[in-house]
Every structure is written in C-alpha cells, then in structure tokens.
Short mmCIF file of C-alpha atoms and ligand atoms in Angstrom, two decimals:
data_model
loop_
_atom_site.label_atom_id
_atom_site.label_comp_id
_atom_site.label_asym_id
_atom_site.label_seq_id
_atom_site.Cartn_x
_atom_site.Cartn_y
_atom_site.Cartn_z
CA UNK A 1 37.78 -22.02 -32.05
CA UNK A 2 36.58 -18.81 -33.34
CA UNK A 3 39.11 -16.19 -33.24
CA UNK A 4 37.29 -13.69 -35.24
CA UNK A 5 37.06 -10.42 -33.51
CA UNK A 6 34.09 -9.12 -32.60
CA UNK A 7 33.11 -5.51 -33.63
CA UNK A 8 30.76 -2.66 -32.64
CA UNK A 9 29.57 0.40 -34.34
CA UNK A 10 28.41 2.87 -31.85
CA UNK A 11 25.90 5.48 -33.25
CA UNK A 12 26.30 8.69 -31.39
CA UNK A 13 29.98 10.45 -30.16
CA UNK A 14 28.29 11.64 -26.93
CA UNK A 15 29.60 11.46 -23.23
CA UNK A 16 27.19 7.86 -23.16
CA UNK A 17 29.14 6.80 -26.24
CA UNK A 18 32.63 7.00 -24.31
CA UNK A 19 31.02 4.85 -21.55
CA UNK A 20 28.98 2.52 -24.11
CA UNK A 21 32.77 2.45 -25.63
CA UNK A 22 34.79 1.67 -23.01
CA UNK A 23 31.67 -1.08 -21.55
CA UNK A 24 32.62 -2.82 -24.88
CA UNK A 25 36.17 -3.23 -25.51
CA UNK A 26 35.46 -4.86 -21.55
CA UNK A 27 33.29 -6.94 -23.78
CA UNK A 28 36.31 -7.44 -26.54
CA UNK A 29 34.66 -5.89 -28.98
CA UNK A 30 36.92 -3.06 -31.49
CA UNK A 31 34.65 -0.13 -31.53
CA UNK A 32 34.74 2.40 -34.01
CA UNK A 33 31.75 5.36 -33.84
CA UNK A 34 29.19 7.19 -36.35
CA UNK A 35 28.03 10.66 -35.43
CA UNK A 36 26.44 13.08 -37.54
CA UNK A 37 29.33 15.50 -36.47
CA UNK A 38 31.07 13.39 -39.02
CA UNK A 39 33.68 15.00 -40.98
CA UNK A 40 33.72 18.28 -38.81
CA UNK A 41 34.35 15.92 -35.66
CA UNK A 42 36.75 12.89 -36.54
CA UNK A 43 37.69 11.88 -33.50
CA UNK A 44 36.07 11.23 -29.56
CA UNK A 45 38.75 11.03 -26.70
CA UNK A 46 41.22 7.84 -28.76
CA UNK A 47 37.89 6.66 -30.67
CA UNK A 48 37.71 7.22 -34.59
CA UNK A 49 34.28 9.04 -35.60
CA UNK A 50 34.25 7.00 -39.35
CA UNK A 51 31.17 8.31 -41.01
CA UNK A 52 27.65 9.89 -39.80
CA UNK A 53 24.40 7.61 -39.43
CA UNK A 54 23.43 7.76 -43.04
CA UNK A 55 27.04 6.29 -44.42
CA UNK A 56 26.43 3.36 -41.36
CA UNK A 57 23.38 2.42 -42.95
CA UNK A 58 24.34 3.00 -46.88
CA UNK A 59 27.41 0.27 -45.68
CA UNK A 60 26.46 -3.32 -45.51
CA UNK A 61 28.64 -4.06 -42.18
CA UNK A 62 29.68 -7.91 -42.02
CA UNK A 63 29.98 -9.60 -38.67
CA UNK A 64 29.36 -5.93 -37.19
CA UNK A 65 27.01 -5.24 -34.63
CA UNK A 66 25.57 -1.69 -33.62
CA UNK A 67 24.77 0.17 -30.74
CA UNK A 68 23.05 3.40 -30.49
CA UNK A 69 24.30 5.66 -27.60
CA UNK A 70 22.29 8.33 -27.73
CA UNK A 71 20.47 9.51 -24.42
CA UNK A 72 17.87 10.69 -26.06
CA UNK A 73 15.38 7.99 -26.14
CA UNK A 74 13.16 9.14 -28.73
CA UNK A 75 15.82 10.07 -31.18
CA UNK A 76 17.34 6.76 -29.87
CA UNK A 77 14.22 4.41 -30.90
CA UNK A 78 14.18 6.63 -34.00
CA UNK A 79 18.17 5.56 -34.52
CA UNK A 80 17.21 1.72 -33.41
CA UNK A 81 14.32 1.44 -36.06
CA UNK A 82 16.14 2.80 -39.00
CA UNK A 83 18.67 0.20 -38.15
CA UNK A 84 16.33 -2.98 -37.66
CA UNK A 85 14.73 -1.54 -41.07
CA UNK A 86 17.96 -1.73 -42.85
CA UNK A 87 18.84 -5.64 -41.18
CA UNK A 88 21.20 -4.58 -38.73
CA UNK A 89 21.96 -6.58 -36.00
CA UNK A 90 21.34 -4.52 -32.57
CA UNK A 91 23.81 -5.31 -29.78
CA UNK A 92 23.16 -6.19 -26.16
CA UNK A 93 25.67 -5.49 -23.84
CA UNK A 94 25.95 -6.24 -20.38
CA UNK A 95 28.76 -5.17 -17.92
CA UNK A 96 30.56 -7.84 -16.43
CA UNK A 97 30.26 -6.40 -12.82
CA UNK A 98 26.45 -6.13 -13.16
CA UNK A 99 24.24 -8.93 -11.54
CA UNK A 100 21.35 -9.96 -13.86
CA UNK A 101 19.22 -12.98 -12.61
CA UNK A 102 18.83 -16.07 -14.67
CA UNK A 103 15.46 -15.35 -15.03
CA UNK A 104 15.26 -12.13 -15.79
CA UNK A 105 14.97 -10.92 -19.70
CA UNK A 106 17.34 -7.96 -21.21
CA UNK A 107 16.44 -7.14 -25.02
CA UNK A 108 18.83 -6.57 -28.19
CA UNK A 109 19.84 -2.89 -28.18
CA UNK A 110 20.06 -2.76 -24.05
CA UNK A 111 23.32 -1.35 -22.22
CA UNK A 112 23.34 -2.55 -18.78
CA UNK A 113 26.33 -0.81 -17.18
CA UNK A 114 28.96 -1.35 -13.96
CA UNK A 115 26.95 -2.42 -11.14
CA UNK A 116 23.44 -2.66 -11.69
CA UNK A 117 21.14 -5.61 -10.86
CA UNK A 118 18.07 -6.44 -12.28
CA UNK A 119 16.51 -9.47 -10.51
CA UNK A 120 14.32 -12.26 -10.89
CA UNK A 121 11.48 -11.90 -13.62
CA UNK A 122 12.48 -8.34 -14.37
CA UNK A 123 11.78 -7.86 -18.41
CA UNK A 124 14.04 -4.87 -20.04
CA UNK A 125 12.91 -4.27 -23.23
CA UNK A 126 14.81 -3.01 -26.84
CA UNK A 127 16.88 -0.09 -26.63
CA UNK A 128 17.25 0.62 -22.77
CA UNK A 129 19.62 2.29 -20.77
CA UNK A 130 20.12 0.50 -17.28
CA UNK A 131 22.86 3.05 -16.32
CA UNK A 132 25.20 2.45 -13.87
CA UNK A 133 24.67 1.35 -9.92
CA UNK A 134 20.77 0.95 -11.25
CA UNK A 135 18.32 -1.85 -9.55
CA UNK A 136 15.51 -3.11 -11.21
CA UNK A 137 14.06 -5.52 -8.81
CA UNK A 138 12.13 -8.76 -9.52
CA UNK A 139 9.07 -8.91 -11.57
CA UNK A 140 9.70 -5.04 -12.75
CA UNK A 141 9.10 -4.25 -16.37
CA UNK A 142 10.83 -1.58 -18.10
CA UNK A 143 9.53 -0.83 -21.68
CA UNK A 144 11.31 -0.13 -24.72
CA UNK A 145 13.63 2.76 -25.35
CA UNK A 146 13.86 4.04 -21.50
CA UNK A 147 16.50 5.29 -19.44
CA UNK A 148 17.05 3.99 -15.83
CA UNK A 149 19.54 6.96 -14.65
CA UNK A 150 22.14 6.03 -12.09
CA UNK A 151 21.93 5.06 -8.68
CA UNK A 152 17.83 4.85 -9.27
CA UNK A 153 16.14 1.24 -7.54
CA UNK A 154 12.55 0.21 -9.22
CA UNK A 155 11.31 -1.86 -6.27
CA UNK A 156 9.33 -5.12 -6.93
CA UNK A 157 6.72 -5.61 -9.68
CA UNK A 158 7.15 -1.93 -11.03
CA UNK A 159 5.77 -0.86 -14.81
CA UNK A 160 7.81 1.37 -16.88
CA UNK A 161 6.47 2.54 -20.14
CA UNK A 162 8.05 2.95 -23.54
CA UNK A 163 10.61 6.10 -23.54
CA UNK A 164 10.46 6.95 -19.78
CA UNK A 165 13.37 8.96 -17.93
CA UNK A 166 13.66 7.88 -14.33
CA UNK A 167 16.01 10.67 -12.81
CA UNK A 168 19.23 9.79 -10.95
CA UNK A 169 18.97 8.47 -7.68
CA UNK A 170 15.07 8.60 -7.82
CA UNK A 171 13.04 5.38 -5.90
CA UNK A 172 10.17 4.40 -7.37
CA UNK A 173 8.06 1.76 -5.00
CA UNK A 174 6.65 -1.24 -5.37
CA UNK A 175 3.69 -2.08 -7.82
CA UNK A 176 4.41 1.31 -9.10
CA UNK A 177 2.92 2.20 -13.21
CA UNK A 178 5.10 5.18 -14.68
CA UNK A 179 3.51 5.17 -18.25
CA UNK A 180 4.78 6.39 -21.59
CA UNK A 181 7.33 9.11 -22.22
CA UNK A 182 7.34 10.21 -18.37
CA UNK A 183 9.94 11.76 -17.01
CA UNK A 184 10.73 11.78 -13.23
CA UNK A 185 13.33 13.93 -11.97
CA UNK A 186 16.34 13.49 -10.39
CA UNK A 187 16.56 12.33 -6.84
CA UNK A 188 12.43 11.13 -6.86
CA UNK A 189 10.48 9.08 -4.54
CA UNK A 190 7.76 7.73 -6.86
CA UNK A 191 5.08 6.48 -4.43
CA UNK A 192 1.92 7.09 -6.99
CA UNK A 193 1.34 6.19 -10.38
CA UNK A 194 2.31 8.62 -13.03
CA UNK A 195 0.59 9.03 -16.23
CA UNK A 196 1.81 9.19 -19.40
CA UNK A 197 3.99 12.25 -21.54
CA UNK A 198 4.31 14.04 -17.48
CA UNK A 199 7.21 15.33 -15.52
CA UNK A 200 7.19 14.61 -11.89
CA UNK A 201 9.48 15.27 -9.28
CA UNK A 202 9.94 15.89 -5.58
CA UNK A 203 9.22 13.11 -2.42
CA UNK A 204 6.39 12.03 -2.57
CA UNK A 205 6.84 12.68 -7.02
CA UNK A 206 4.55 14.72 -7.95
CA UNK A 207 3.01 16.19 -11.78
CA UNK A 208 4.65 19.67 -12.63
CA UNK A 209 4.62 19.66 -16.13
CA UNK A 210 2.01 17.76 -18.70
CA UNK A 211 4.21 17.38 -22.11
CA UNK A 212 1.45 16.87 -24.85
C1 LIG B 1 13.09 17.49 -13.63
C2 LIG B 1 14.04 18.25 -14.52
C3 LIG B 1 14.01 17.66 -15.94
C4 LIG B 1 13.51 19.68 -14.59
O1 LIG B 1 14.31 20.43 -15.42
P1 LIG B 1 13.83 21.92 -15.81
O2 LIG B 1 12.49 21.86 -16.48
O3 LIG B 1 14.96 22.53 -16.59
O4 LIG B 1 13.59 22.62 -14.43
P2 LIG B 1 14.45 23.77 -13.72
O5 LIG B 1 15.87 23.36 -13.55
O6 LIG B 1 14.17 25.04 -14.44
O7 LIG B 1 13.78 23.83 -12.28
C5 LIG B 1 12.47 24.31 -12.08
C6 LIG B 1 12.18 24.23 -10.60
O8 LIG B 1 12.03 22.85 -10.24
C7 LIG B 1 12.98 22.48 -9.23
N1 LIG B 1 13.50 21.15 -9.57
C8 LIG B 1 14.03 20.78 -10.74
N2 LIG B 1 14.35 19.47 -10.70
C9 LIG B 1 14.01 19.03 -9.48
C10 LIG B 1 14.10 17.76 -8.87
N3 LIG B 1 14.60 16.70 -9.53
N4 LIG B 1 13.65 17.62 -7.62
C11 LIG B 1 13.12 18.70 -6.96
N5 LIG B 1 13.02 19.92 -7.51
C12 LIG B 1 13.45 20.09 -8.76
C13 LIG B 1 14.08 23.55 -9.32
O9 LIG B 1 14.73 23.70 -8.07
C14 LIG B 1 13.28 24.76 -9.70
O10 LIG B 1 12.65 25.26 -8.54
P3 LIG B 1 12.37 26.85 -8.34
O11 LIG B 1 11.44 27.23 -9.46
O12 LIG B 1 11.75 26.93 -7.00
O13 LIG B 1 13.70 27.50 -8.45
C15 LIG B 1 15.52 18.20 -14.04
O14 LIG B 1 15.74 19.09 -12.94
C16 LIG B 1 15.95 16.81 -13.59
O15 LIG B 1 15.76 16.38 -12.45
N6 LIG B 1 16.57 16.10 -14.55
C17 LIG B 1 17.09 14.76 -14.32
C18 LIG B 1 18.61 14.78 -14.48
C19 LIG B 1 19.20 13.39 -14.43
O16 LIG B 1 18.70 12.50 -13.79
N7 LIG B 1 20.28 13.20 -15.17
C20 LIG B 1 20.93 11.91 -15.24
C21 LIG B 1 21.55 11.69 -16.57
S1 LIG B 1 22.31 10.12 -16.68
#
C-alpha cells in the first residue's frame, strides 16, 4: 500500500487559490502555496505562502505536483508553460461532488470544482477552470487555458477557444463557436457565434468591445 502523502504546490495566493486549496486537501493532498507576494505576504487564511514562482521552479519538487490558481488565463498559461518547461508535473483535480462522464476528457492542469458536470464527449483542455455549479454538456469542447465561471451551462456540441471567459451564469446554446480570448459577460445568452479577442454581453450576447 502506498502511504505516501500526496502534495500540491499551488501557484497564486488569490481568492481561487483558497478554493483550489480547500478542493485539494478534499483530494488529500498537503498544500502549501507560491505567490510572488512572497516574503511581504507569508501567509493566506491557515495556508503557508513558501516562496514566489521563481524559487518553485529554481526547486526540484519530488513527488510534488502543481497547480496554478490564477484567474487570469493568460498569465495562467504563461504560469502553466514555464512549469511544463521546467518538468513539472501539472495537477488535475476534480471535485468529488462534480459529475464527469466516462467519456468525457479533462486535461492535466484542469480544476473542476463542487458541482459541475461535464457530459458525454465533452473535451476540457490544459489549464481550465470549470468553476463551480458549471455544465458543459456532451460533445462541447472547451480549449486550453479558459474559464467556465459559475453557474454558466455550454449546451450540446459547443466550441470554446483557447483563453475564453464565459461570464457567470451566462448560457451559451447549442452548436455555439466562441473563439479565442473572448470574453462574454456575466449573466449572457450566447445564441450567435462570437469571434475571436471580443467582449460580448447582453441576451441575445452581443460584440461591445473588439480587444486587438
Ligand atoms: C462584461 C464585463 C467584463 C464588462 O466590464 P467593464 O468593461 O468594466 O464594463 P462596465 O462595468 O464599465 O459596464 C459598461 C456598461 O456595460 C453594462 N454591462 C456590463 N456588464 C454587463 C453584462 N454582463 N450584461 C449586461 N450589461 C453589462 C453596464 O451596465 C454598463 O452599462 P451603462 O454604460 O449603460 O452604464 C463585466 O461587466 C462582466 O460581466 N464580467 C464578468 C464577471 C464574472 O463573470 N465574474 C465571475 C468570476 S468567477
């Protein structure tokens, strides 16, 4: 039997990292965190801060995996690369009241928190955030580094692209394309397809803001 226990570096001391945190001692894993706020900030609610990113990579970490928590998804994939560089292992974790089908596909560096389902054939890529009460129906594909907020449903057959922010509470309907770095605000009834690097909001969603 292998009694070893299992532990977790979480890379950013954020509100997400207390809920990444707490998702993994669920998990049994002993968490400690690494936040450039390191040595001004030491500490995050009982959690010890230990070092910023650059002493987690300068450390060579046995039988440690990491995390990133940082809602920022480009600075996130920015964190996840650096690590992957340096031959860290990226974590997947998965709360235990959340329903993912058999069939379905979660990537290393995904949190899936309390609640959410993602169904048949859904593919979540590296580096996600399905945040809590989320559903990410069958066939949907939600590319890397993106955050599913709270409380948002992708309906059947949906394509996310690579660092996209789907608003809390937002619906997006079925067959839906949201493509890269698009943003759709909070509360959203996507019934169009969005193009890439846009904010949208409103029901029916609609462009307000071109980012590049
Ligand atoms: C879309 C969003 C990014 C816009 O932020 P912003 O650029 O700072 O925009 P502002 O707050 O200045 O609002 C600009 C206008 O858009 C409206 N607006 C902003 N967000 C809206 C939304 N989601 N739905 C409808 N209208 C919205 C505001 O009421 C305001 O209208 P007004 O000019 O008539 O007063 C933000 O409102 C949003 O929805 N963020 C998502 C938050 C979220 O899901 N958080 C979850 C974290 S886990």
């Amino acid at each position: 039997m292998n009694n070893q226990i299992k532990k977790l570096a979480i890379v950013g001391a954020s509100g997400h990292g207390k809920v990444v945190a707490d998702l993994a001692e669920v998990l049994g894993y002993k968490v400690c965190f690494y936040d450039d706020a390191y040595p001004t900030k030491t500490q995050l609610e009982h959690w010890d801060i230990v070092g910023t990113f650059n002493d987690l990579l300068a450390c060579k970490l046995e039988n440690v995996e990491v995390i990133v928590a940082i809602g920022n998804n480009v600075v996130r994939k920015q964190k996840c690369n650096e690590l992957k560089q340096f031959g860290f292992d990226l974590a997947r974790l998965i709360h235990p009241s959340a329903t993912v089908s058999q069939y379905a596909k979660v990537a290393e560096g995904t949190v899936v928190l309390a609640g959410a389902v993602i169904n048949a054939f859904a593919e979540i890529s590296s580096g996600c955030i399905i945040n809590t009460s989320s559903i990410i129906e069958h066939d949907t594909k939600v590319g890397e580094y993106s955050h599913i907020c709270p409380n948002t449903a992708l309906a059947g057959a949906v394509s996310v692209g690579e660092c996209c922010w789907i608003g809390v509470g937002s619906q997006v309907i079925q067959l839906i394309s949201i493509d890269d770095n698009t943003l759709v605000g909070a509360g959203s009834v996507v019934v169009k397809n969005l193009p890439a690097d846009v904010t949208a909001f409103g029901s029916p969603a609609v462009v307000v803001k071109c980012c590049k």
